[in-house]
Short mmCIF file of C-alpha atoms and ligand atoms in Angstrom, two decimals:
data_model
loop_
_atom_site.label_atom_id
_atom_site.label_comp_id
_atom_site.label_asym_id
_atom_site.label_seq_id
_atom_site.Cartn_x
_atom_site.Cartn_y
_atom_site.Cartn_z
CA UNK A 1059 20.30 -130.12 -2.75
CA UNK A 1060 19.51 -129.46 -6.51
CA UNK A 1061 19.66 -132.22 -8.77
CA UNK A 1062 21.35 -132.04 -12.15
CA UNK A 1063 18.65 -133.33 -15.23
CA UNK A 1064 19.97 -136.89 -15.94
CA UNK A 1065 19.65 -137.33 -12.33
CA UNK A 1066 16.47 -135.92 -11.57
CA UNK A 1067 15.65 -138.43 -14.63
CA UNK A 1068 17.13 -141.65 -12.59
CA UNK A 1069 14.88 -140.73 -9.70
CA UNK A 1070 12.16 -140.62 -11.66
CA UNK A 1071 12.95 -144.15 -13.96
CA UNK A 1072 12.81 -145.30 -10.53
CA UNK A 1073 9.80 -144.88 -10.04
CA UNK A 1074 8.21 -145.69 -13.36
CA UNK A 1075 8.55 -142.09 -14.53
CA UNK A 1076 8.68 -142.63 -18.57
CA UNK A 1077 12.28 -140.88 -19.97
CA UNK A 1078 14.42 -141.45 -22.58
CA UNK A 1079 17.48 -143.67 -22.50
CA UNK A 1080 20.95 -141.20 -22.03
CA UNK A 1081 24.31 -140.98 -20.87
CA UNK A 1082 26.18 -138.24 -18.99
CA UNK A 1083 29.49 -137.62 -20.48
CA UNK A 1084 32.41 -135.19 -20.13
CA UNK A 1085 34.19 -134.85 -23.86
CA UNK A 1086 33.37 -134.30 -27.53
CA UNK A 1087 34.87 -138.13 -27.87
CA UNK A 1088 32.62 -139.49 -25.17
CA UNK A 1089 29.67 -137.77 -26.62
CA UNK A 1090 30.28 -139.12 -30.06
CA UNK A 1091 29.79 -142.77 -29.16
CA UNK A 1092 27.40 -141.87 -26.56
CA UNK A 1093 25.27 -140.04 -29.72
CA UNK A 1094 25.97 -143.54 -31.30
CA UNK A 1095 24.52 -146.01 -28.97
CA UNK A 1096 21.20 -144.36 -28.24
CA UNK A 1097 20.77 -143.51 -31.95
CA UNK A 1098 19.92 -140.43 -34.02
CA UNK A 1099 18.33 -137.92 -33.70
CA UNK A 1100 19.57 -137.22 -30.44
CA UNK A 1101 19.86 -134.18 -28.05
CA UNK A 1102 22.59 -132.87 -26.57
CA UNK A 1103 22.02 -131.44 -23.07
CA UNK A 1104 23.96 -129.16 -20.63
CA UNK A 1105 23.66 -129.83 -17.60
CA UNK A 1106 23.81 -127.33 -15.14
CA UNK A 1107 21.39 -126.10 -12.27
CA UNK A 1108 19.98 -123.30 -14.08
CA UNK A 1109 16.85 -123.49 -16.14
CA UNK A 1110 16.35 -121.77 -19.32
CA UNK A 1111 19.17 -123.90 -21.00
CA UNK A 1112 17.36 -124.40 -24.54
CA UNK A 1113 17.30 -120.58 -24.90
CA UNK A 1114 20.67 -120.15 -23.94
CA UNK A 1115 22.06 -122.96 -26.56
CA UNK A 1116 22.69 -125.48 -24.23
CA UNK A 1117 20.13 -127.66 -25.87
CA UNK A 1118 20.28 -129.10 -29.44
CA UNK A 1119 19.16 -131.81 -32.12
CA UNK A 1120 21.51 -133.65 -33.68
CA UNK A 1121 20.55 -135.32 -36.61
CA UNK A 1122 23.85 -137.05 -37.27
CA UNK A 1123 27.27 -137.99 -35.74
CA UNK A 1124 28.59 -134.49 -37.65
CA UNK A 1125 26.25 -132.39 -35.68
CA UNK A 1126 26.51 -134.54 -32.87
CA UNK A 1127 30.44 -134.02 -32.50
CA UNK A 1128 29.35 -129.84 -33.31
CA UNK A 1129 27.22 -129.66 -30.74
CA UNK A 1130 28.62 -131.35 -27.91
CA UNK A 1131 32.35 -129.21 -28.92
CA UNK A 1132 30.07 -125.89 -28.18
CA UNK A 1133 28.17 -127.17 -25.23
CA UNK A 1134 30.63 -128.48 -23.40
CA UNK A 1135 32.72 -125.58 -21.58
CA UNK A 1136 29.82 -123.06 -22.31
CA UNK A 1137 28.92 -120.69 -19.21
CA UNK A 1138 25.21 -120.26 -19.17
CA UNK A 1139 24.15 -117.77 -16.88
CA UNK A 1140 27.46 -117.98 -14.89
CA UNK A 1141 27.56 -121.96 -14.73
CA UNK A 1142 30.07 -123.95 -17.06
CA UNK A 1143 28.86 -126.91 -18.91
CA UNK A 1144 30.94 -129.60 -17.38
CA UNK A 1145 28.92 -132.28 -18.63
CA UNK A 1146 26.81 -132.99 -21.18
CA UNK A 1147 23.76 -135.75 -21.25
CA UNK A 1148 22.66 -137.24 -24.37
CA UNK A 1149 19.58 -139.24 -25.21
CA UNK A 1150 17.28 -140.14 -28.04
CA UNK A 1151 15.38 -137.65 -29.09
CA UNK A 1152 11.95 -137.81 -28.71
CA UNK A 1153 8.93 -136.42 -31.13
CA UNK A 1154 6.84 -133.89 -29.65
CA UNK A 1155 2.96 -133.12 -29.92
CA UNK A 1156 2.43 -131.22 -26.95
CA UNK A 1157 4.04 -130.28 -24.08
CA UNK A 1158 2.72 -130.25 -19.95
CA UNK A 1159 3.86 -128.54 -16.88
CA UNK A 1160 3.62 -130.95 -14.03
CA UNK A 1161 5.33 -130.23 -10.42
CA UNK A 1162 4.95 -131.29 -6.93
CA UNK A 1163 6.24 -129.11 -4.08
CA UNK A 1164 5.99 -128.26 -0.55
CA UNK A 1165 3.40 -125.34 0.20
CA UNK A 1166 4.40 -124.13 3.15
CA UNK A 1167 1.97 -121.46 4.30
CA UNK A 1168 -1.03 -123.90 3.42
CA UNK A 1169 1.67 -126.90 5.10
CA UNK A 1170 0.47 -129.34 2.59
CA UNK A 1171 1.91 -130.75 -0.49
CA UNK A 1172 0.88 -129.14 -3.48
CA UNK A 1173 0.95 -130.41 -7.80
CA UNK A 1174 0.52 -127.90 -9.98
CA UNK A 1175 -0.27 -128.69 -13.79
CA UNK A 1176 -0.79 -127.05 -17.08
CA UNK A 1177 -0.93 -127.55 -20.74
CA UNK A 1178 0.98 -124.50 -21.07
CA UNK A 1179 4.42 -126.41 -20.97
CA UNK A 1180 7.65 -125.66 -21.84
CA UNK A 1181 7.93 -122.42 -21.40
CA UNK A 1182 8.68 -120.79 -18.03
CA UNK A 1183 5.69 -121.25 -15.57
CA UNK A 1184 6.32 -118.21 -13.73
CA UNK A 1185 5.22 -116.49 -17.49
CA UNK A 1186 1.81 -118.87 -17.76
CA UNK A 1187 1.31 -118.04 -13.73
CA UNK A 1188 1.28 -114.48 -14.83
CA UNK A 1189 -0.33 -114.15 -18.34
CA UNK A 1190 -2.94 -116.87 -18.02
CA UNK A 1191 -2.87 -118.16 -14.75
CA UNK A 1192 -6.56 -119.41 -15.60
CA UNK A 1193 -4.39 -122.72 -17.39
CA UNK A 1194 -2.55 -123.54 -14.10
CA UNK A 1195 -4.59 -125.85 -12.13
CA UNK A 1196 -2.90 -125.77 -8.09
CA UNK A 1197 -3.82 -128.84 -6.04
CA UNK A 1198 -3.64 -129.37 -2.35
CA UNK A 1199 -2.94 -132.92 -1.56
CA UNK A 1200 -3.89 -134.70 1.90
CA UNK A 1201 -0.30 -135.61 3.28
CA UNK A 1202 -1.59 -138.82 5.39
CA UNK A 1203 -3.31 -140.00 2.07
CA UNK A 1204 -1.34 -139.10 -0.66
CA UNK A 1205 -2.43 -138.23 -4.12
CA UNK A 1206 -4.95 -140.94 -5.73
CA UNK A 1207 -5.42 -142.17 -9.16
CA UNK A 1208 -8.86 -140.38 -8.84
CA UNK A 1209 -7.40 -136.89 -8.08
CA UNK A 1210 -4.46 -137.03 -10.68
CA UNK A 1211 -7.45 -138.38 -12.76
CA UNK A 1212 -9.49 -135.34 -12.02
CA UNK A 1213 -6.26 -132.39 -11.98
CA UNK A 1214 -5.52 -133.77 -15.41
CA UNK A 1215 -9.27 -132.88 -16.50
CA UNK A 1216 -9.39 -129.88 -14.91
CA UNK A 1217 -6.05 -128.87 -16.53
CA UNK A 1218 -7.28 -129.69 -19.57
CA UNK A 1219 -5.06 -132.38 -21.04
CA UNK A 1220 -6.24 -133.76 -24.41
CA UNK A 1221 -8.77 -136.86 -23.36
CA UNK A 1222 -6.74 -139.93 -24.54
CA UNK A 1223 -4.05 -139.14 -22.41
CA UNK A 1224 -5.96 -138.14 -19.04
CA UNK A 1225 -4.55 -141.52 -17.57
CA UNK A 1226 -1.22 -141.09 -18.62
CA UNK A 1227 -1.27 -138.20 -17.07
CA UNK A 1228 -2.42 -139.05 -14.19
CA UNK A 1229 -0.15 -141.82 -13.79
CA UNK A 1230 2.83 -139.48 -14.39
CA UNK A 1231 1.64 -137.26 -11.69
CA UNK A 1232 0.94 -140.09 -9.32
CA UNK A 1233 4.68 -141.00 -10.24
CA UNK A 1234 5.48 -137.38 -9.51
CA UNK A 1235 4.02 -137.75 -6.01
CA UNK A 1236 5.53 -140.60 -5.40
CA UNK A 1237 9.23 -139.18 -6.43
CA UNK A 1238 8.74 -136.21 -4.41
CA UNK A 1239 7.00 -138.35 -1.21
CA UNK A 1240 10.07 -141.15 -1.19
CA UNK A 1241 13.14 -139.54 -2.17
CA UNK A 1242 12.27 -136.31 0.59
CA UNK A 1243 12.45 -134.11 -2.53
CA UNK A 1244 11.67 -130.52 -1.61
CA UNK A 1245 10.60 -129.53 -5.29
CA UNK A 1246 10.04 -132.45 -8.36
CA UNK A 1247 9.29 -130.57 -11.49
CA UNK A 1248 8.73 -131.93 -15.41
CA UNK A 1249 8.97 -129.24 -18.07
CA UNK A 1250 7.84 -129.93 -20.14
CA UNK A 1251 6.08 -133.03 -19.81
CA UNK A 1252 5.36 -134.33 -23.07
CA UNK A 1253 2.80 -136.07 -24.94
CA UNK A 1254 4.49 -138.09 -28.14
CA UNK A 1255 2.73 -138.84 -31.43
CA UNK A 1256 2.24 -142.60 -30.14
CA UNK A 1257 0.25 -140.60 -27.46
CA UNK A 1258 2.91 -141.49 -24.56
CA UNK A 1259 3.35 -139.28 -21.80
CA UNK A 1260 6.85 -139.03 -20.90
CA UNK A 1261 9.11 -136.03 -18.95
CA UNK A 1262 11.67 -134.45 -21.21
CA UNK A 1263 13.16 -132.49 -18.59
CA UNK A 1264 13.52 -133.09 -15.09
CA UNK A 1265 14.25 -130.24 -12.36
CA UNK A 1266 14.75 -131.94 -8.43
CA UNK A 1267 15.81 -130.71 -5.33
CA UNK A 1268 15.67 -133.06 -2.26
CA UNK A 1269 16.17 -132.26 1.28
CA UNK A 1270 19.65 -132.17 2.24
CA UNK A 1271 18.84 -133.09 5.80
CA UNK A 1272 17.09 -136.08 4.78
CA UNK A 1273 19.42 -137.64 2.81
CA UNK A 1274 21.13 -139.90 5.84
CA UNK A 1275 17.50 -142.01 5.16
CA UNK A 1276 18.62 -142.22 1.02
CA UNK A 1277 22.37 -143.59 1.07
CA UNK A 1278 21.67 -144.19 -2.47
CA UNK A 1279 21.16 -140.74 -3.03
CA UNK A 1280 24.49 -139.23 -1.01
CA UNK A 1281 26.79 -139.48 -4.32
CA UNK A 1282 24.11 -137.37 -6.64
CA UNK A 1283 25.29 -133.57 -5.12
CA UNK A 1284 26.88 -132.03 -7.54
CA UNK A 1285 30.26 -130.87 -5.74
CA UNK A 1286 32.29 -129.37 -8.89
CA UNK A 1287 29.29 -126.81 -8.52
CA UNK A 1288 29.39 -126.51 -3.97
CA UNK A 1289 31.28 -123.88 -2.35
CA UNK A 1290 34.57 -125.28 -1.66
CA UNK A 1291 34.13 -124.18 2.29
CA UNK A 1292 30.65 -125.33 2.14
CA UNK A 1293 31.64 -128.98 1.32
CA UNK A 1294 34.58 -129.07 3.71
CA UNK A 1295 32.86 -127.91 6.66
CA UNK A 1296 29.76 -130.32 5.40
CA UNK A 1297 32.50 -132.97 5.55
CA UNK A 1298 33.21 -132.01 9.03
CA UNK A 1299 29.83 -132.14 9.98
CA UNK A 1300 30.05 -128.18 10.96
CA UNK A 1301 26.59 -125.82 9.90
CA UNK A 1302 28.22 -122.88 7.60
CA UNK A 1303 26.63 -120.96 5.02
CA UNK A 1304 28.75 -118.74 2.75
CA UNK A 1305 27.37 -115.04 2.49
CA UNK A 1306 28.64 -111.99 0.37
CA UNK A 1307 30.09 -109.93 3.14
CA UNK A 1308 33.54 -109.37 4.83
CA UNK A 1309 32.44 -110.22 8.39
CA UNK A 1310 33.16 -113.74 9.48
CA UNK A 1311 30.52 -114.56 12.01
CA UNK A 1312 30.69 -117.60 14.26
CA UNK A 1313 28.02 -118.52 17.11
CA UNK A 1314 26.45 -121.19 19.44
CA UNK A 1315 23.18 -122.21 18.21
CA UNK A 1316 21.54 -121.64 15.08
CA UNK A 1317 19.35 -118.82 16.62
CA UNK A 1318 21.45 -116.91 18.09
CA UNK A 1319 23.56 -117.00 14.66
CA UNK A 1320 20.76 -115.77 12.66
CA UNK A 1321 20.05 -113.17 15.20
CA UNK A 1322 24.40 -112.22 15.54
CA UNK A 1323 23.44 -111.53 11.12
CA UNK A 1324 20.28 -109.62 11.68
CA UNK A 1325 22.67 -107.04 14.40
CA UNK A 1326 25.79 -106.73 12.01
CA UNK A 1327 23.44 -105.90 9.35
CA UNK A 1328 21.96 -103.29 11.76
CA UNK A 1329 25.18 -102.11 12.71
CA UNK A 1330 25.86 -100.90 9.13
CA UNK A 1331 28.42 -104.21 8.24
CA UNK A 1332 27.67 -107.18 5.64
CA UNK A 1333 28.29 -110.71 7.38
CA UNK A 1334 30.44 -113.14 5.22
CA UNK A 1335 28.94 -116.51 6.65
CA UNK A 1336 26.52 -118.45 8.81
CA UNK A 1337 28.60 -120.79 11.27
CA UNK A 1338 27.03 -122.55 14.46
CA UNK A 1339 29.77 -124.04 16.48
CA UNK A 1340 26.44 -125.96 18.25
CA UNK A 1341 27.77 -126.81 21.85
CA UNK A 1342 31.47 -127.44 21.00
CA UNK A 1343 33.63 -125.58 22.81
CA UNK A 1344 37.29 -126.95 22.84
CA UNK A 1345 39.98 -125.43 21.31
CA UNK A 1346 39.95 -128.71 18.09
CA UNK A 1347 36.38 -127.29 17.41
CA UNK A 1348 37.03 -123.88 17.58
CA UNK A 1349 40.33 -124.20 15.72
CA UNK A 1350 38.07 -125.84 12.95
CA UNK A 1351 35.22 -123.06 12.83
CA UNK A 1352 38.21 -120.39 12.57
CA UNK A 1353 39.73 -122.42 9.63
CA UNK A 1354 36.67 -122.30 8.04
CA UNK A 1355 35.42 -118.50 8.40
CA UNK A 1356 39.47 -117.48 7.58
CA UNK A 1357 39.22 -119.62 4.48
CA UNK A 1358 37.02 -117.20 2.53
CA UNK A 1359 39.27 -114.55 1.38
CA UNK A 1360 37.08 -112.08 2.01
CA UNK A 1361 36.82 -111.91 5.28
CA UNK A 1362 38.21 -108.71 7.06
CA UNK A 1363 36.72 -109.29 10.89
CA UNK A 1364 35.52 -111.83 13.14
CA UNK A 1365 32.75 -111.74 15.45
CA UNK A 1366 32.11 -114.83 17.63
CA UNK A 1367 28.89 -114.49 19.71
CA UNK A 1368 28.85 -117.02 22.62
CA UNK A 1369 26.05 -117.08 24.95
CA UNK A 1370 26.64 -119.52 27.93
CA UNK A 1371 24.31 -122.18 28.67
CA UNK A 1372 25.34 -125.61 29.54
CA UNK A 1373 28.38 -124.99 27.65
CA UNK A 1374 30.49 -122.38 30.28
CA UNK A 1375 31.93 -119.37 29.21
CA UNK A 1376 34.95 -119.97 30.76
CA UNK A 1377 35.52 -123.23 28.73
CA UNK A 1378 34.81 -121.61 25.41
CA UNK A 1379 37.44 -118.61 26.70
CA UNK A 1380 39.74 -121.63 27.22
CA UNK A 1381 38.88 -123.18 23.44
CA UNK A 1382 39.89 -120.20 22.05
CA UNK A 1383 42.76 -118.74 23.56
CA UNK A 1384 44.28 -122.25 22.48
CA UNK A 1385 42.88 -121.97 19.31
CA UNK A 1386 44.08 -118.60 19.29
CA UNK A 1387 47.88 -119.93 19.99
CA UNK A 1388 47.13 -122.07 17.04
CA UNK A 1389 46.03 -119.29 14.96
CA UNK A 1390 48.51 -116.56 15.97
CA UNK A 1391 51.35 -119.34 14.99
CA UNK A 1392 49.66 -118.83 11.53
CA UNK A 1393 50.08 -115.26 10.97
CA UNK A 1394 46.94 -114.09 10.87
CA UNK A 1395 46.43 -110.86 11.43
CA UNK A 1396 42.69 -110.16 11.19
CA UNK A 1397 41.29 -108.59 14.24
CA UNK A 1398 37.92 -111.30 16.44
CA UNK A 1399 35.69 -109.51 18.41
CA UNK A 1400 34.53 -111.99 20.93
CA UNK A 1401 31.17 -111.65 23.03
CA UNK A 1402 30.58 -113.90 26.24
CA UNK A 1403 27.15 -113.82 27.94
CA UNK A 1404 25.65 -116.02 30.73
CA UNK A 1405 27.13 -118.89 32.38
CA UNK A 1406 30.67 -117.93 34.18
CA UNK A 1407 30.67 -114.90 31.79
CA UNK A 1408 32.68 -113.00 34.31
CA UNK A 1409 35.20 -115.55 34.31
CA UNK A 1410 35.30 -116.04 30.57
CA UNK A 1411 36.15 -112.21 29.95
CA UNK A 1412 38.85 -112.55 32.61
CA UNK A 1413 40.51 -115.20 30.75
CA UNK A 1414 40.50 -113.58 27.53
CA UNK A 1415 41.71 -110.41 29.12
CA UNK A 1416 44.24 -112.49 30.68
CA UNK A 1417 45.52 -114.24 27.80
CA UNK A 1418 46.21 -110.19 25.95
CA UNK A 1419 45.31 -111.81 22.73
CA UNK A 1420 46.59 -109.67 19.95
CA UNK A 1421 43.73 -108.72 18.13
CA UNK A 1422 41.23 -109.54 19.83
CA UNK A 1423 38.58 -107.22 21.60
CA UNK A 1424 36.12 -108.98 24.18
CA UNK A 1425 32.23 -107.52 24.35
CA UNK A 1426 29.87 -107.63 26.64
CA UNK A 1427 26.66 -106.94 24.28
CA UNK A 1428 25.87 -108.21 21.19
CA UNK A 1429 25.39 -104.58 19.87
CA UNK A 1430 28.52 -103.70 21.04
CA UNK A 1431 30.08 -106.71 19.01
CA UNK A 1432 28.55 -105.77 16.34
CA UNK A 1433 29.58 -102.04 16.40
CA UNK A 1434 33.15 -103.05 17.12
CA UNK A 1435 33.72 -105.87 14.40
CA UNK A 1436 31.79 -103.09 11.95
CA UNK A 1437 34.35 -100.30 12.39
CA UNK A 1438 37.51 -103.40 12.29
CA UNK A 1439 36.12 -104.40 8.73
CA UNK A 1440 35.83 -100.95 7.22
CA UNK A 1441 39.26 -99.49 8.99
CA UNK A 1442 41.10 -102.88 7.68
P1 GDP B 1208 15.44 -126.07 -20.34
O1 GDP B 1208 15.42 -125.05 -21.42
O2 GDP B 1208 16.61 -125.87 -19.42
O3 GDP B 1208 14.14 -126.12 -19.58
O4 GDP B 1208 15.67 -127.50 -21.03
P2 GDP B 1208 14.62 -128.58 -21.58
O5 GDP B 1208 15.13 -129.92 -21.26
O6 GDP B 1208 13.23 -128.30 -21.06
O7 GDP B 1208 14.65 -128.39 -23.13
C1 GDP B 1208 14.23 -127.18 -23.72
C2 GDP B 1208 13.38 -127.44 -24.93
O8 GDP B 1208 14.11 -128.19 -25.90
C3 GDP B 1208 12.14 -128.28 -24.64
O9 GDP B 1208 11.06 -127.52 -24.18
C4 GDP B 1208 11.86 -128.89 -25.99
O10 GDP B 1208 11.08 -128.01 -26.77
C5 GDP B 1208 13.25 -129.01 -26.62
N1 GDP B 1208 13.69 -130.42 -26.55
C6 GDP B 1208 14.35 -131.02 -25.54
N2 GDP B 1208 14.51 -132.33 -25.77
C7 GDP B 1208 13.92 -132.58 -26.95
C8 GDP B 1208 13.73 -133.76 -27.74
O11 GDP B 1208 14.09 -134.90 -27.38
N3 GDP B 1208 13.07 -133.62 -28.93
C9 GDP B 1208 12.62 -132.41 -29.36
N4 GDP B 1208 11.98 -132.35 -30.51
N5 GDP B 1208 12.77 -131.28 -28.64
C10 GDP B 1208 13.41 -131.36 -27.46
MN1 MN B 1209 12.72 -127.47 -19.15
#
């Protein structure tokens, strides 16, 4: 779950992250006094979850309530990179005399927690990891003992950060550690993480993502996703506690167990089709739960063909038959008219195909493989 910047910046206040003073507003008018009660100069900030806002406009000073009001009127409704500029944060601005990289992540193929820094801030790191990757110091932390003062001390040396503020530094990317560590943040980046005249260190920018499957342990954190920017069918089926991903393909795909679904994508891709979503129906198998997954894949408009892969375990494949051929009374009451191809394997298999033969569903083909499926719901999507 990406955070937006002003809320990336509350995480980090919270833990005794230095950042300026803002407020997140929606209109020109709200801007105005907002520009007014932190006090100019002041910078006007989209905020959307795409980096590389200065560049695009989406940040500027204001020096005074005139280019305050100027500023916000063009940020606000501005696509950047595809995203519109809902809201807008303002703060203080701060004076600059150098700018950091600091970040704390997850490095998965060395499965420890890794902070990067570099003097080389501001700009995008990717760039300094290329052209002088000899400024970016990496730094493996021990996960049972955290990052000490000594360590941040001794990254911040290594990095080269002017001398008088090697323990502000430090403290900022003990801070850092400790955002990432509490708040199960997947990714806690400051760019750039600046150094003021006064010789403060303080993050200008602020660039979160916490774990989404975590967040039942942060119910103080549950109201900061940013759902004017989710997938409409993403958040409902979040809402009803249902796993769906939204792809770019036309094939709805629906399946028991998250392995078998990834595998069901991995054959329809094989098979020459483009899938159109990730959905694990888990172990549900009435006809409520499968009425709900159907909902859900027919709700993306682009979807031309169903394929529901079932494989039998403890749930029987003569109960799921059952779910869905009164789902399927449900759905056929609805008009739809897009063809399911419907695989049952293992448990009472036999039994489930009979059913579904039984029932002479209109459109809908039972399978026996999963290649099969897949070759069937392929040809439905490209003949409908
Ligand atoms: P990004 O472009 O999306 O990464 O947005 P940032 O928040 O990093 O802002 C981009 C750049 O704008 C920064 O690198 C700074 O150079 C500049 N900037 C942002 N806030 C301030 C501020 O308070 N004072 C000054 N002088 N410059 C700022
Ligand atoms: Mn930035």
């Amino acid at each position: 779950m990406d955070l937006l910047e002003y809320q990336g910046k509350q995480l980090f206040a919270r833990h005794g992250l230095e950042v300026s003073d803002g407020r997140a507003v929606t209109t020109v008018d709200d801007a105005v006094s907002a520009a007014n009660e932190v006090g100019y100069p002041v910078v006007v900030k989209a905020q959307v979850l795409i980096g590389g806002r200065g560049k695009a406009g989406g940040v500027k000073l204001a020096a005074d309530e005139r280019e305050a009001r100027e500023h916000a009127q063009k940020i606000l409704g501005m696509d950047i990179k595809g995203h519109t500029v809902r809201t807008v944060w303002i703060e203080h601005a701060s004076d600059i005399a150098t700018e950091y990289y600091a970040s704390v992540l997850l490095d998965r193929s060395a499965k420890q927690p890794l902070v990067i820094f570099s003097v080389e801030g501001g700009v995008e790191i990717e760039q300094v990891a290329e052209e002088s990757p000899e400024k970016l110091v990496r730094h493996h932390v021990d996960a049972l003992n955290g990052l000490s003062r000594e360590e941040a001390v001794e990254i911040a040396t290594r990095g080269g950060a002017d001398s008088d503020v090697i323990d502000g530094v430090a403290d900022a990317l003990v801070a850092l550690y400790e955002v990432w560590l509490e708040e199960d943040a997947t990714l806690a980046e400051i760019n750039p993480l600046i150094v003021t005249p006064e010789r403060k260190v303080k993050a200008l920018d602020a660039k979160v993502s916490l774990d989404g499957n975590a967040l039942y342990r942060h119910p103080e954190n549950q109201g900061l996703s940013d759902s004017e920017n989710e997938d409409p069918i993403e958040r409902r089926a979040k809402e009803q506690g249902v796993q769906y991903v939204k792809l770019d393909g036309d094939i709805g795909i629906l399946g028991n167990g998250a392995g078998l679904v990834m595998s069901t994508l991995d054959v329809v891709a094989q098979a020459g089709g483009a899938p159109a979503n990730f959905l694990d129906a888990g172990g549900g198998s009435d006809a409520a739960k499968v009425k709900q997954a159907v909902d859900l894949i027919l709700a993306n408009d682009a979807v031309k063909a169903v394929l529901f892969n079932i494989f039998g375990g403890i749930t029987r494949c003569d109960e799921v038959a059952n779910g869905l051929i009164a789902a399927f009374g449900d759905i056929g009451a609805g008009g739809s008219s897009i063809p399911f191809v419907v695989r049952l394997d293992g448990t009472n298999d036999v039994q489930g195909r009979e059913l579904l033969q039984k029932a002479n569903l209109p459109n809908v083909h039972a399978a026996r493989t999963m290649n099969e499926a897949a070759e069937k719901v392929v040809e439905l999507a490209a003949a409908a």
